Coordinates of C-alpha atoms and ligand atoms in Angstrom, one line a residue:
M1177 CA 41.9 47.0 35.6
S1178 CA 41.4 43.8 37.6
K1179 CA 37.8 42.7 38.3
R1180 CA 36.7 42.4 41.9
I1181 CA 35.1 39.1 42.6
K1182 CA 32.9 38.0 45.5
I1183 CA 33.8 35.2 47.9
F1184 CA 30.7 33.3 49.2
D1185 CA 31.6 31.0 52.0
T1186 CA 29.4 28.0 52.7
T1187 CA 31.4 26.2 55.4
L1188 CA 28.5 26.6 57.8
R1189 CA 26.0 25.1 55.4
D1190 CA 27.5 22.8 52.7
G1191 CA 30.6 22.3 54.9
E1192 CA 28.4 21.3 57.8
Q1193 CA 26.9 18.6 55.5
T1194 CA 30.2 16.8 55.8
P1195 CA 29.3 13.4 57.3
G1196 CA 29.8 13.4 61.1
V1197 CA 30.0 17.2 61.4
N1198 CA 27.6 18.9 63.8
L1199 CA 28.4 22.4 65.0
N1200 CA 26.6 24.0 67.9
I1201 CA 25.5 27.7 67.8
Q1202 CA 28.5 28.9 69.7
E1203 CA 30.9 27.1 67.4
K1204 CA 29.1 28.4 64.3
L1205 CA 29.3 32.0 65.7
E1206 CA 33.0 31.5 66.3
I1207 CA 33.6 30.4 62.8
A1208 CA 31.4 33.1 61.3
R1209 CA 33.3 35.8 63.2
Q1210 CA 36.6 34.4 61.9
L1211 CA 35.2 34.3 58.4
E1212 CA 34.3 38.0 58.7
K1213 CA 37.8 38.7 59.8
L1214 CA 39.0 36.7 56.8
G1215 CA 37.1 39.1 54.6
V1216 CA 34.5 36.9 52.9
D1217 CA 31.7 38.8 51.2
V1218 CA 28.8 36.4 51.9
I1219 CA 28.4 33.8 54.6
E1220 CA 25.8 31.1 54.0
A1221 CA 25.1 30.3 57.7
G1222 CA 22.8 27.3 57.3
F1223 CA 19.6 25.9 56.0
A1224 CA 17.1 27.6 58.3
I1225 CA 14.2 25.2 57.8
A1226 CA 16.4 22.0 58.3
S1227 CA 16.0 22.0 62.1
P1228 CA 15.4 24.4 65.0
G1229 CA 19.1 24.4 65.8
D1230 CA 20.0 25.4 62.2
F1231 CA 17.4 28.2 62.4
E1232 CA 18.8 29.5 65.7
A1233 CA 22.4 29.4 64.4
V1234 CA 21.6 31.3 61.2
K1235 CA 19.7 33.9 63.2
A1236 CA 22.5 34.3 65.7
V1237 CA 25.1 34.7 62.9
A1238 CA 22.8 37.2 61.1
E1239 CA 22.4 39.3 64.2
K1240 CA 26.0 39.2 65.3
L1241 CA 28.0 40.0 62.1
K1242 CA 28.9 43.6 61.4
D1243 CA 29.2 43.9 57.7
T1244 CA 29.1 40.6 55.9
T1245 CA 26.1 39.5 53.9
V1246 CA 24.4 36.6 55.6
A1247 CA 22.4 34.0 53.5
S1248 CA 20.2 31.1 54.4
L1249 CA 19.6 28.4 51.9
C1250 CA 15.9 27.4 51.2
R1251 CA 14.2 25.2 48.7
A1252 CA 11.9 26.9 46.2
I1253 CA 9.0 26.4 48.6
E1254 CA 7.0 29.2 50.4
K1255 CA 7.5 27.8 53.9
D1256 CA 11.2 27.4 53.4
I1257 CA 11.5 30.9 52.2
D1258 CA 9.5 32.2 55.1
R1259 CA 11.8 30.5 57.6
A1260 CA 14.9 31.6 55.7
W1261 CA 13.8 35.2 55.9
E1262 CA 12.8 35.0 59.5
A1263 CA 16.4 33.8 60.2
V1264 CA 18.3 36.4 58.2
K1265 CA 16.1 39.4 58.4
N1266 CA 18.1 41.1 61.1
A1267 CA 21.4 40.9 59.3
V1268 CA 23.1 44.1 58.1
S1269 CA 22.9 42.7 54.7
P1270 CA 20.5 39.7 54.4
R1271 CA 20.2 37.3 51.4
I1272 CA 17.7 34.6 50.6
H1273 CA 19.3 31.8 48.6
T1274 CA 16.6 29.6 47.0
F1275 CA 17.2 26.6 44.7
I1276 CA 15.5 24.1 42.5
A1277 CA 17.0 21.3 40.4
T1278 CA 17.2 21.8 36.6
S1279 CA 18.8 18.6 35.3
D1280 CA 16.7 16.0 33.6
I1281 CA 17.9 13.4 36.1
H1282 CA 16.8 15.5 39.1
M1283 CA 13.6 16.8 37.6
Q1284 CA 12.5 13.3 36.6
H1285 CA 13.6 11.2 39.5
K1286 CA 13.7 13.6 42.5
L1287 CA 11.2 16.4 41.8
K1288 CA 8.9 14.5 39.4
M1289 CA 8.2 17.8 37.7
S1290 CA 8.4 18.9 34.1
E1291 CA 10.6 21.7 32.8
D1292 CA 7.7 24.0 32.6
E1293 CA 6.6 23.3 36.2
V1294 CA 10.2 23.8 37.4
L1295 CA 10.4 27.1 35.6
E1296 CA 7.0 28.3 36.8
R1297 CA 7.9 27.4 40.4
A1298 CA 11.3 29.1 40.2
V1299 CA 9.8 32.3 39.0
A1300 CA 7.0 32.3 41.5
M1301 CA 9.4 31.6 44.4
V1302 CA 11.9 34.3 43.4
K1303 CA 8.9 36.7 43.3
Y1304 CA 7.7 35.5 46.6
A1305 CA 11.2 35.9 48.2
K1306 CA 11.6 39.3 46.6
K1307 CA 8.7 40.6 48.7
Y1308 CA 10.9 40.1 51.7
C1309 CA 14.4 40.8 50.6
S1310 CA 16.1 42.7 47.8
D1311 CA 19.1 40.3 47.6
I1312 CA 18.0 37.0 46.1
E1313 CA 20.3 34.3 44.9
F1314 CA 18.8 31.6 42.7
S1315 CA 20.6 28.3 42.2
A1316 CA 19.9 25.8 39.4
E1317 CA 20.8 22.6 41.3
D1318 CA 22.8 20.2 39.2
A1319 CA 23.4 22.9 36.6
G1320 CA 26.5 21.0 35.5
R1321 CA 24.3 18.2 34.1
S1322 CA 21.4 20.4 33.0
R1323 CA 20.6 21.2 29.3
P1324 CA 22.2 24.6 28.7
A1325 CA 19.2 25.8 26.7
F1326 CA 16.9 25.2 29.7
L1327 CA 19.4 26.9 32.0
Y1328 CA 19.4 30.0 29.8
K1329 CA 15.6 30.0 29.8
I1330 CA 15.2 29.7 33.6
F1331 CA 17.9 32.2 34.3
D1332 CA 16.3 34.8 31.9
A1333 CA 13.0 34.2 33.7
V1334 CA 14.3 34.5 37.3
I1335 CA 16.3 37.7 36.5
A1336 CA 13.0 39.2 35.3
A1337 CA 11.4 38.0 38.5
G1338 CA 14.0 39.8 40.6
A1339 CA 17.0 37.5 41.3
T1340 CA 20.2 39.4 41.9
C1341 CA 22.6 36.5 41.8
L1342 CA 22.5 33.3 39.6
N1343 CA 24.3 30.3 40.8
V1344 CA 25.6 27.6 38.5
P1345 CA 26.4 24.6 40.7
D1346 CA 28.3 21.5 39.6
T1347 CA 26.4 19.7 42.3
V1348 CA 27.9 16.3 41.7
G1349 CA 31.4 17.4 40.6
Y1350 CA 30.9 15.8 37.2
T1351 CA 32.1 18.4 34.7
T1352 CA 35.7 18.9 33.4
P1353 CA 37.2 22.4 33.5
E1354 CA 36.8 22.8 29.8
E1355 CA 33.1 21.9 29.9
F1356 CA 32.4 24.0 33.0
G1357 CA 34.2 27.0 31.5
G1358 CA 32.1 26.5 28.3
L1359 CA 28.9 26.3 30.4
I1360 CA 29.7 29.6 32.1
K1361 CA 30.6 31.3 28.8
G1362 CA 27.2 30.0 27.4
V1363 CA 25.4 31.6 30.3
M1364 CA 27.2 34.9 29.9
N1365 CA 26.4 35.0 26.1
H1366 CA 22.8 33.8 26.1
V1367 CA 21.1 35.1 29.2
K1368 CA 19.5 38.5 28.9
D1369 CA 20.6 41.1 31.5
I1370 CA 23.3 38.8 32.8
D1371 CA 25.5 41.8 33.2
K1372 CA 23.1 43.2 35.8
V1373 CA 23.4 40.3 38.2
D1374 CA 26.2 38.3 39.9
V1375 CA 27.1 35.0 38.3
S1376 CA 28.1 32.5 40.9
V1377 CA 29.7 29.0 40.7
H1378 CA 29.5 26.2 43.3
C1379 CA 31.8 23.3 42.4
H1380 CA 31.9 20.0 44.2
N1381 CA 35.0 17.9 44.3
D1382 CA 33.9 14.4 43.4
L1383 CA 36.6 14.0 40.7
G1384 CA 39.1 16.4 42.4
M1385 CA 38.3 19.2 39.9
A1386 CA 36.4 21.7 42.1
V1387 CA 39.2 24.2 42.4
A1388 CA 40.1 24.0 38.7
N1389 CA 36.5 24.3 37.7
T1390 CA 36.1 27.4 40.0
L1391 CA 39.1 29.1 38.5
V1392 CA 38.1 28.4 34.9
A1393 CA 34.6 29.8 35.7
L1394 CA 36.2 33.0 36.9
E1395 CA 38.1 33.3 33.6
S1396 CA 34.8 32.6 31.8
G1397 CA 32.9 35.5 33.4
A1398 CA 31.7 34.3 36.9
T1399 CA 31.7 37.1 39.5
Q1400 CA 31.1 35.1 42.6
I1401 CA 32.6 31.8 43.8
E1402 CA 31.2 29.5 46.5
C1403 CA 33.6 27.6 48.5
T1404 CA 34.4 26.2 52.0
I1405 CA 37.3 26.3 54.3
N1406 CA 39.5 23.1 54.0
G1407 CA 37.2 22.0 51.2
L1408 CA 34.6 20.6 53.5
G1409 CA 31.2 19.7 52.1
E1410 CA 28.9 16.9 50.9
R1411 CA 30.7 13.8 49.8
A1412 CA 34.1 14.8 48.5
G1413 CA 33.4 18.4 49.5
N1414 CA 33.4 21.8 47.8
A1415 CA 36.1 23.9 46.3
A1416 CA 38.6 24.8 49.0
M1417 CA 38.6 28.6 49.5
E1418 CA 42.2 28.8 50.6
E1419 CA 43.3 27.0 47.4
V1420 CA 41.3 29.2 45.1
V1421 CA 42.4 32.4 46.8
M1422 CA 46.1 31.4 47.0
A1423 CA 46.0 30.5 43.3
L1424 CA 44.6 33.9 42.5
E1425 CA 47.3 35.5 44.7
T1426 CA 50.2 33.4 43.7
R1427 CA 49.4 33.6 40.0
R1428 CA 48.4 37.3 39.8
N1429 CA 50.3 37.5 36.6
Y1430 CA 47.8 35.0 35.1
Y1431 CA 44.5 35.5 37.0
R1432 CA 43.8 39.2 37.2
F1433 CA 41.1 39.3 39.9
E1434 CA 40.8 41.3 43.1
H1435 CA 39.1 39.9 46.2
G1436 CA 38.5 40.9 49.8
I1437 CA 40.3 38.0 51.5
Q1438 CA 43.0 38.8 54.1
T1439 CA 45.2 35.9 53.2
T1440 CA 47.1 36.2 56.5
Q1441 CA 44.0 34.9 58.3
I1442 CA 43.8 31.7 56.2
Y1443 CA 45.8 29.5 58.4
R1444 CA 44.0 30.4 61.6
T1445 CA 40.6 30.0 59.9
S1446 CA 41.6 26.5 58.7
K1447 CA 42.8 25.5 62.1
L1448 CA 39.7 26.8 63.8
V1449 CA 37.4 25.0 61.3
S1450 CA 39.3 21.8 61.6
S1451 CA 39.3 21.8 65.4
L1452 CA 35.6 22.7 65.8
T1453 CA 34.4 20.3 63.1
G1454 CA 36.7 17.5 64.2
V1455 CA 37.8 17.0 60.6
P1456 CA 41.6 16.9 60.4
V1457 CA 43.4 18.6 57.5
Q1458 CA 45.4 16.0 55.5
P1459 CA 49.2 16.8 56.0
N1460 CA 49.8 17.2 52.3
K1461 CA 46.8 19.4 51.7
A1462 CA 47.6 22.4 49.4
V1463 CA 48.1 25.7 51.3
V1464 CA 47.1 24.7 54.8
G1465 CA 48.4 21.1 55.3
A1466 CA 51.1 20.6 57.9
N1467 CA 53.6 19.7 55.1
A1468 CA 52.7 22.6 52.8
F1469 CA 55.7 24.6 53.8
A1470 CA 57.9 21.7 55.0
H1471 CA 61.1 20.7 53.1
E1472 CA 62.3 17.2 53.7
S1473 CA 64.9 16.3 51.1
G1474 CA 68.5 17.5 51.5
I1475 CA 68.4 19.0 48.0
H1476 CA 65.3 21.0 48.7
Q1477 CA 66.5 22.1 52.1
H1478 CA 69.7 23.3 50.6
G1479 CA 67.8 25.2 47.9
V1480 CA 65.5 26.9 50.4
L1481 CA 68.4 27.9 52.6
N1482 CA 70.0 29.6 49.7
E1483 CA 66.8 31.2 48.3
K1484 CA 63.3 30.4 49.5
S1485 CA 61.7 30.9 46.1
T1486 CA 63.6 27.8 44.8
Y1487 CA 60.9 25.5 46.4
E1488 CA 58.3 27.9 47.8
I1489 CA 55.9 29.5 45.4
M1490 CA 54.2 31.4 48.2
T1491 CA 55.4 32.4 51.6
P1492 CA 54.2 30.9 54.9
E1493 CA 53.7 34.4 56.2
S1494 CA 51.2 35.1 53.4
I1495 CA 48.7 32.7 54.9
G1496 CA 49.5 33.7 58.5
L1497 CA 52.1 31.2 59.5
S1498 CA 54.9 32.7 61.5
H1499 CA 58.5 31.4 61.5
N1500 CA 59.3 33.5 64.5
K1501 CA 57.1 31.9 67.1
M1502 CA 57.2 33.6 70.4
V1503 CA 58.0 31.1 73.1
L1504 CA 56.2 31.3 76.4
G1505 CA 57.2 29.3 79.5
K1506 CA 56.3 28.8 83.1
L1507 CA 57.9 32.1 84.1
S1508 CA 55.9 34.1 81.7
G1509 CA 53.4 36.4 83.4
R1510 CA 49.8 37.2 82.7
H1511 CA 50.9 40.4 80.8
A1512 CA 53.0 38.5 78.3
F1513 CA 50.2 35.9 77.9
E1514 CA 47.6 38.6 77.2
D1515 CA 49.9 40.3 74.7
R1516 CA 50.4 37.1 72.9
L1517 CA 46.7 36.5 72.7
K1518 CA 46.2 39.9 71.2
E1519 CA 49.0 39.4 68.7
M1520 CA 47.3 36.1 67.7
G1521 CA 44.1 38.1 67.0
Y1522 CA 42.0 36.9 70.0
T1523 CA 39.7 39.3 71.8
L1524 CA 38.5 37.5 74.9
N1525 CA 36.5 38.8 77.8
R1526 CA 38.2 39.0 81.3
E1527 CA 36.8 35.7 82.4
S1528 CA 37.9 33.8 79.3
I1529 CA 41.4 35.3 79.6
Q1530 CA 41.6 34.3 83.2
K1531 CA 40.5 30.7 82.5
A1532 CA 42.9 30.5 79.5
F1533 CA 45.7 31.9 81.6
E1534 CA 45.1 29.3 84.4
K1535 CA 45.2 26.5 81.7
F1536 CA 48.3 28.1 80.3
K1537 CA 50.0 28.0 83.7
E1538 CA 49.0 24.3 84.2
L1539 CA 50.4 23.5 80.8
A1540 CA 53.6 25.5 81.3
D1541 CA 54.2 23.4 84.4
K1542 CA 54.2 20.3 82.3
K1543 CA 55.8 21.5 79.2
K1544 CA 59.0 23.5 78.8
V1545 CA 57.9 25.8 76.1
V1546 CA 54.4 26.8 75.1
L1547 CA 54.0 27.6 71.4
D1548 CA 51.3 29.5 69.5
D1549 CA 49.6 26.3 68.5
D1550 CA 49.3 25.3 72.2
I1551 CA 47.8 28.6 73.1
Q1552 CA 45.4 28.4 70.2
A1553 CA 44.3 24.9 71.4
L1554 CA 43.7 26.2 74.9
V1555 CA 41.7 29.2 73.8
E1556 CA 39.6 27.2 71.3
E1557 CA 38.9 24.5 73.9
R1558 CA 37.5 27.4 76.1
V1559 CA 35.6 29.0 73.3
S1560 CA 33.8 25.8 72.3
Q1561 CA 33.0 25.0 75.8
I1562 CA 29.6 23.6 76.4
P1563 CA 27.6 23.0 79.6
E1564 CA 29.5 20.4 81.6
T1565 CA 26.9 18.0 83.0
Y1566 CA 29.8 15.7 83.8
Q1567 CA 33.2 16.8 84.9
L1568 CA 36.3 14.7 85.4
I1569 CA 37.6 14.7 89.0
S1570 CA 40.3 12.0 88.7
F1571 CA 41.3 8.9 87.0
Q1572 CA 43.7 6.0 87.4
T1573 CA 44.6 3.4 84.8
N1574 CA 46.7 0.2 84.9
S1575 CA 48.0 -1.6 81.9
G1576 CA 50.8 -3.7 80.6
N1577 CA 51.6 -6.3 77.9
K1578 CA 50.8 -9.1 80.4
L1579 CA 47.9 -7.4 82.2
I1580 CA 44.2 -6.9 81.6
A1581 CA 43.9 -3.1 81.4
T1582 CA 41.8 -1.5 84.1
A1583 CA 40.6 2.0 84.7
M1584 CA 38.9 3.9 87.5
V1585 CA 37.2 7.2 86.9
E1586 CA 35.7 9.7 89.3
L1587 CA 33.2 12.1 87.8
K1588 CA 31.1 14.9 89.2
R1589 CA 27.5 15.6 88.3
E1590 CA 26.1 18.5 90.2
E1591 CA 26.7 17.5 93.9
D1592 CA 27.2 13.8 93.2
T1593 CA 30.5 12.0 92.8
L1594 CA 30.3 9.0 90.5
T1595 CA 33.1 6.5 90.7
E1596 CA 33.3 3.4 88.5
A1597 CA 36.0 1.0 87.4
A1598 CA 36.1 -1.3 84.3
T1599 CA 38.4 -3.4 82.2
G1600 CA 39.1 -2.9 78.5
D1601 CA 41.2 -3.5 75.5
G1602 CA 43.9 -1.1 76.7
P1603 CA 43.7 1.7 79.2
I1604 CA 41.8 4.1 77.0
D1605 CA 39.1 1.5 76.2
A1606 CA 38.9 0.6 79.9
A1607 CA 38.5 4.3 80.8
F1608 CA 35.8 4.7 78.2
N1609 CA 34.0 1.6 79.7
A1610 CA 34.3 3.0 83.2
I1611 CA 32.8 6.4 82.0
E1612 CA 29.9 4.7 80.3
R1613 CA 29.2 2.8 83.6
A1614 CA 29.4 6.0 85.6
V1615 CA 27.0 7.9 83.4
G1616 CA 24.7 5.0 82.6
I1617 CA 24.8 5.5 78.9
G1618 CA 25.9 3.0 76.3
L1619 CA 27.9 4.5 73.4
M1620 CA 29.5 3.2 70.2
L1621 CA 32.9 4.7 69.5
E1622 CA 32.7 5.6 65.7
N1623 CA 36.0 7.4 65.4
Y1624 CA 39.0 8.2 67.4
T1625 CA 41.9 10.5 66.3
I1626 CA 44.8 11.8 68.2
R1627 CA 47.3 14.4 67.1
A1628 CA 50.1 16.3 68.7
V1629 CA 49.3 20.0 68.7
T1630 CA 53.0 20.9 68.6
G1631 CA 56.2 18.9 68.3
G1632 CA 58.4 17.3 71.0
K1633 CA 58.0 14.6 73.6
D1634 CA 56.0 17.0 75.9
A1635 CA 53.6 18.1 73.1
L1636 CA 50.0 18.9 74.0
G1637 CA 47.8 16.0 72.6
E1638 CA 44.4 16.7 71.1
V1639 CA 42.0 13.8 71.0
T1640 CA 38.8 13.9 68.9
V1641 CA 36.2 11.2 69.3
K1642 CA 32.9 10.6 67.5
V1643 CA 30.4 8.5 69.4
S1644 CA 27.0 7.3 68.5
N1645 CA 23.9 6.9 70.6
D1646 CA 20.6 5.9 69.1
G1647 CA 21.9 6.6 65.6
E1648 CA 23.0 10.2 66.4
I1649 CA 26.6 11.2 66.3
F1650 CA 28.3 13.4 68.9
M1651 CA 31.8 14.8 68.6
G1652 CA 34.1 15.4 71.6
R1653 CA 37.5 17.0 72.0
G1654 CA 40.0 16.9 74.8
F1655 CA 43.5 18.3 75.3
S1656 CA 46.2 17.3 77.7
T1657 CA 49.9 16.5 77.7
D1658 CA 48.7 13.0 78.9
I1659 CA 47.0 11.2 76.0
I1660 CA 44.9 9.1 78.4
E1661 CA 43.6 12.2 80.1
A1662 CA 43.0 13.9 76.7
S1663 CA 41.0 10.8 75.6
I1664 CA 38.9 10.8 78.8
K1665 CA 38.2 14.5 78.4
A1666 CA 37.2 14.0 74.8
Y1667 CA 34.8 11.2 75.7
I1668 CA 33.2 13.2 78.5
N1669 CA 32.9 16.2 76.2
A1670 CA 31.0 14.0 73.7
I1671 CA 28.7 12.8 76.5
N1672 CA 28.1 16.4 77.6
R1673 CA 27.0 17.3 74.0
L1674 CA 24.7 14.3 74.0
M1675 CA 23.3 15.5 77.3
I1676 CA 22.4 18.9 75.7
Q1677 CA 20.5 17.0 73.0
K1678 CA 18.7 14.9 75.6
Q1679 CA 17.8 17.9 77.7
K1680 CA 16.2 19.7 74.7
P1681 CA 12.4 19.6 74.8
S1682 CA 11.3 17.2 72.0
S1683 CA 9.3 18.9 69.3
Ligands
KIV2069 O1 25.6 21.5 45.5 C1 24.6 22.2 45.3 O2 24.0 22.2 44.2 C2 24.1 23.0 46.4 C3 23.1 24.0 46.1 C4 21.9 23.8 46.9 C5 23.6 25.4 46.0 O3 24.7 22.9 47.5
ZN2070 ZN1 26.7 22.0 47.3

């Protein structure tokens, strides 16, 4: 019989450690709900002690999810564990995830602790956490570079102290599949009572081996895998969940494992995470990249037309992509729109449906056909809406190859109308300069990306900007069929996020 493994998703914690990613509570909740729909077993919702925002987000996720285990990460320190418990205690199934480094490099240079001190701290903190919570995960940070004998010893001791899950992270993505498989086998063979706990793996992708290492760990006895959507995470990221799961699915004849993932939710989850984090998915990314199911060469197209399996080892439908996209247009009524939302899996309240419908009508006026991807963009723009300190009323730009670009913007702040004009290096730069003048804030544009949500000349454009102010990065997104308008909306969206930060009482 196949073994049922657990999927531990850390998109909201390790994934949020991706440089430049900063999700607000609403965005984290939206992703957490989608992860629950996807069927993950455990959601690591954040690092509760890291900031008040992280704490509130973990708490909100813990309180809102219906059946998924919710974990908070914490160092092996009492005050971290107190905070983690405070954040997850109202979850249907709470977990405290505590960690301490076990490699010589980390113990010597980071912790400045001996092996005995690390062991003693790990045991004491697992016992401390156990007073709060029955489900305790213990991670031996940098296990991939730790001495196996010390790992076995510390794992023996934390199991005796009450740990219910042992995590073996390859924190710096250093090990090869053969080595990592050997390490897991060693743990399985040398740790007493290992069969009474879950054995988890957490592989980073510094050498591009995170997915391979995760799969080999399963073959070697691991019962839980830690991963993120789109492979987000520190540095080169973590093992991409969609890749591990689709490898298990597509190669069922080789890997005989059961899991709880509804694979048809994979594509939507990937899109949601990409649009809320502002990290685009590379087109040739396995499973969820835009080209993953595209056939370019004539020979391939011919093959696929005759028999899909010639060049497709999994079907687009298996990850939730539909070939038969229903097309909506300007004559489509509210009923058809609502039906489409339901089919796409959205459950929105009346106000959100109304707002999304109004936007759909505006878009349908500009664009002949409205596709699923357009609707998804409209709805997600709405879901991730934040208080709009500044709103765009109108804009005008003027540019040409022999002209200095100029822009005029008219913004609203409460009852005031702010109008400013500026020049710039092109109409978008001019508009950004005019916005900065109007709001009286100087910003550095760190990153600007634009993509067409769907194909065709009239495609909806999505602009993502990252701006910095006083060393802090703010992300903004805007949609429009006009790319200058989408850019202006994205810039204002980033400023509105900055305003939330500015309006927070300083601690
Ligand atoms: O990479 C790592 O070691 C981690 C642990 C804290 C689990 O993220
Ligand atoms: Zn990690």
